[in-house]
């Protein structure tokens, strides 16, 4: 049978989670990131979660000084 490769197919999407901290381990709350073309904002503990298709992505921080 032919497989339907849509974003709803659990075999073709991945959840990526992370925490953004400084060198001392202090989290950055409310930090704006882009993972590929997907905008992400960290929560109060510096955590983020994003769902992506499999592939290679670059991460860009959208705040001066970081």
XYZ file of N, CA, C and O in Angstrom:
264
model
N 0.839 -1.185 0.000
C 0.000 0.000 0.000
C 0.881 1.244 0.000
O 1.960 1.264 0.577
N 0.390 2.291 -0.611
C 1.123 3.552 -0.682
C 0.932 4.332 0.611
O -0.168 4.409 1.144
N 2.012 4.901 1.127
C 1.951 5.641 2.378
C 1.690 7.110 2.105
O 2.298 7.696 1.226
N 0.804 7.707 2.885
C 0.458 9.113 2.747
C 1.422 9.931 3.607
O 1.371 9.879 4.821
N 2.333 10.688 2.988
C 3.317 11.481 3.718
C 2.799 12.891 3.952
O 3.121 13.818 3.246
N 1.985 13.059 4.987
C 1.479 14.374 5.354
C 2.018 14.756 6.719
O 2.564 13.934 7.435
N 1.834 16.026 7.111
C 2.293 16.480 8.428
C 1.581 15.745 9.553
O 2.063 15.705 10.672
N 0.418 15.143 9.283
C -0.316 14.413 10.307
C 0.186 12.988 10.495
O -0.240 12.304 11.409
N 1.064 12.538 9.621
C 1.610 11.191 9.696
C 2.713 11.167 10.762
O 3.722 11.842 10.618
N 2.526 10.412 11.849
C 3.527 10.422 12.919
C 4.898 9.921 12.472
O 5.883 10.146 13.160
N 4.985 9.261 11.330
C 6.267 8.783 10.837
C 7.058 9.885 10.138
O 8.241 9.716 9.873
N 6.422 11.017 9.804
C 7.115 12.038 9.028
C 7.279 13.367 9.758
O 7.787 14.314 9.189
N 6.859 13.453 11.014
C 7.073 14.682 11.777
C 7.854 14.365 13.040
O 7.844 13.241 13.531
N 8.544 15.362 13.537
C 9.347 15.176 14.745
C 9.117 16.364 15.674
O 9.036 17.498 15.238
N 9.046 16.092 16.948
C 8.951 17.146 17.954
C 10.362 17.422 18.460
O 11.069 16.511 18.897
N 10.751 18.681 18.404
C 12.058 19.117 18.876
C 11.836 20.000 20.088
O 11.020 20.919 20.053
N 12.544 19.701 21.175
C 12.438 20.504 22.387
C 13.833 20.942 22.803
O 14.828 20.303 22.465
N 13.894 22.044 23.530
C 15.185 22.521 24.003
C 15.019 23.581 25.068
O 13.908 24.020 25.371
N 16.131 23.989 25.627
C 16.177 25.050 26.623
C 17.310 25.984 26.226
O 18.419 25.538 25.925
N 17.025 27.283 26.242
C 18.045 28.280 25.931
C 18.485 28.912 27.247
O 17.670 29.450 27.997
N 19.796 28.799 27.529
C 20.363 29.369 28.755
C 21.628 30.146 28.408
O 22.205 29.973 27.332
N 22.071 30.965 29.371
C 23.354 31.627 29.207
C 24.454 30.692 29.708
O 24.182 29.546 30.104
N 25.689 31.170 29.726
C 26.834 30.336 30.119
C 26.744 29.864 31.568
O 27.333 28.845 31.927
N 25.969 30.588 32.389
C 25.804 30.203 33.789
C 24.583 29.319 34.029
O 24.262 28.987 35.166
N 23.884 28.962 32.962
C 22.718 28.100 33.090
C 21.424 28.842 33.395
O 20.404 28.217 33.672
N 21.439 30.164 33.327
C 20.225 30.955 33.578
C 19.398 30.998 32.295
O 19.907 31.351 31.228
N 18.109 30.627 32.372
C 17.276 30.557 31.158
C 16.953 31.934 30.594
O 16.962 32.940 31.299
N 16.690 31.938 29.282
C 16.252 33.135 28.571
C 14.751 33.019 28.301
O 14.341 32.414 27.313
N 13.896 33.590 29.137
C 12.454 33.552 28.868
C 12.072 34.549 27.778
O 12.683 35.613 27.646
N 11.080 34.180 26.966
C 10.551 35.078 25.943
C 11.491 35.339 24.791
O 11.299 36.289 24.034
N 12.498 34.509 24.608
C 13.466 34.690 23.530
C 12.852 34.226 22.209
O 12.247 33.165 22.124
N 13.017 35.023 21.180
C 12.493 34.706 19.855
C 13.566 33.994 19.039
O 14.676 34.501 18.889
N 13.224 32.812 18.524
C 14.115 31.997 17.691
C 13.426 31.680 16.378
O 12.202 31.732 16.289
N 14.208 31.314 15.392
C 13.684 30.669 14.197
C 14.423 29.362 14.043
O 15.658 29.334 14.091
N 13.679 28.281 13.884
C 14.261 26.987 13.566
C 13.826 26.716 12.136
O 12.659 26.447 11.875
N 14.770 26.869 11.215
C 14.401 26.920 9.808
C 13.541 28.158 9.603
O 13.904 29.251 10.042
N 12.373 27.985 9.018
C 11.434 29.088 8.806
C 10.370 29.161 9.889
O 9.430 29.941 9.776
N 10.491 28.350 10.926
C 9.458 28.265 11.961
C 9.815 29.174 13.136
O 10.846 28.983 13.789
N 8.972 30.176 13.434
C 9.241 31.029 14.594
C 8.878 30.311 15.891
O 7.888 29.601 15.969
N 9.719 30.499 16.906
C 9.543 29.853 18.202
C 9.870 30.892 19.285
O 10.789 31.689 19.114
N 9.134 30.870 20.387
C 9.424 31.730 21.533
C 9.588 30.861 22.764
O 8.768 29.974 23.012
N 10.638 31.114 23.536
C 10.851 30.326 24.751
C 9.847 30.722 25.828
O 9.376 31.854 25.874
N 9.529 29.769 26.706
C 8.602 30.031 27.804
C 9.362 30.662 28.982
O 10.537 31.038 28.844
N 8.716 30.759 30.131
C 9.319 31.409 31.302
C 10.574 30.702 31.805
O 11.391 31.302 32.496
N 10.729 29.432 31.472
C 11.902 28.661 31.892
C 12.924 28.518 30.763
O 13.851 27.716 30.864
N 12.741 29.262 29.654
C 13.670 29.188 28.529
C 13.451 27.994 27.626
O 14.238 27.734 26.726
N 12.351 27.255 27.830
C 12.076 26.042 27.046
C 11.294 26.375 25.776
O 10.537 27.338 25.740
N 11.467 25.527 24.770
C 10.664 25.632 23.551
C 10.375 24.236 23.022
O 11.092 23.279 23.312
N 9.304 24.133 22.265
C 8.930 22.903 21.574
C 8.428 23.288 20.198
O 7.662 24.244 20.056
N 8.849 22.564 19.200
C 8.406 22.819 17.829
C 8.285 21.475 17.117
O 9.026 20.538 17.408
N 7.312 21.366 16.219
C 7.116 20.164 15.426
C 7.594 20.440 14.012
O 7.180 21.420 13.394
N 8.489 19.585 13.517
C 9.126 19.793 12.218
C 9.096 18.519 11.390
O 9.066 17.420 11.933
N 9.150 18.709 10.092
C 9.381 17.579 9.203
C 10.835 17.154 9.362
O 11.690 17.975 9.714
N 11.164 15.882 9.112
C 12.556 15.455 9.184
C 13.419 16.288 8.225
O 12.966 16.678 7.156
N 14.630 16.593 8.643
C 15.544 17.352 7.787
C 16.584 18.075 8.609
O 16.673 17.912 9.823
N 17.377 18.883 7.926
C 18.402 19.698 8.564
C 17.871 21.115 8.699
O 17.301 21.667 7.752
N 18.075 21.707 9.858
C 17.576 23.050 10.144
C 18.662 23.880 10.796
O 19.464 23.365 11.567
N 18.653 25.167 10.508
C 19.514 26.080 11.238
C 18.661 26.801 12.281
O 17.451 26.946 12.116
N 19.319 27.217 13.358
C 18.637 27.934 14.432
C 19.178 29.359 14.446
O 20.394 29.568 14.443
N 18.265 30.327 14.445
C 18.661 31.731 14.482
C 17.995 32.396 15.681
O 16.794 32.274 15.868
N 18.790 33.081 16.488
C 18.279 33.845 17.622
C 17.969 35.244 17.123
O 18.795 35.883 16.481
N 16.755 35.720 17.422
C 16.328 37.025 16.931
C 16.415 38.085 18.026
O 15.461 38.762 18.336
N 17.601 38.196 18.622
C 17.816 39.205 19.647
C 19.276 39.657 19.567
O 20.177 38.822 19.571
N 19.485 40.951 19.531
C 20.848 41.469 19.467
C 21.607 41.112 20.733
O 21.052 41.042 21.815
N 22.896 40.891 20.572
C 23.748 40.610 21.705
C 23.883 39.143 22.053
O 24.628 38.793 22.957
N 23.138 38.285 21.370
C 23.241 36.845 21.656
C 23.789 36.108 20.467
O 23.653 36.440 19.373
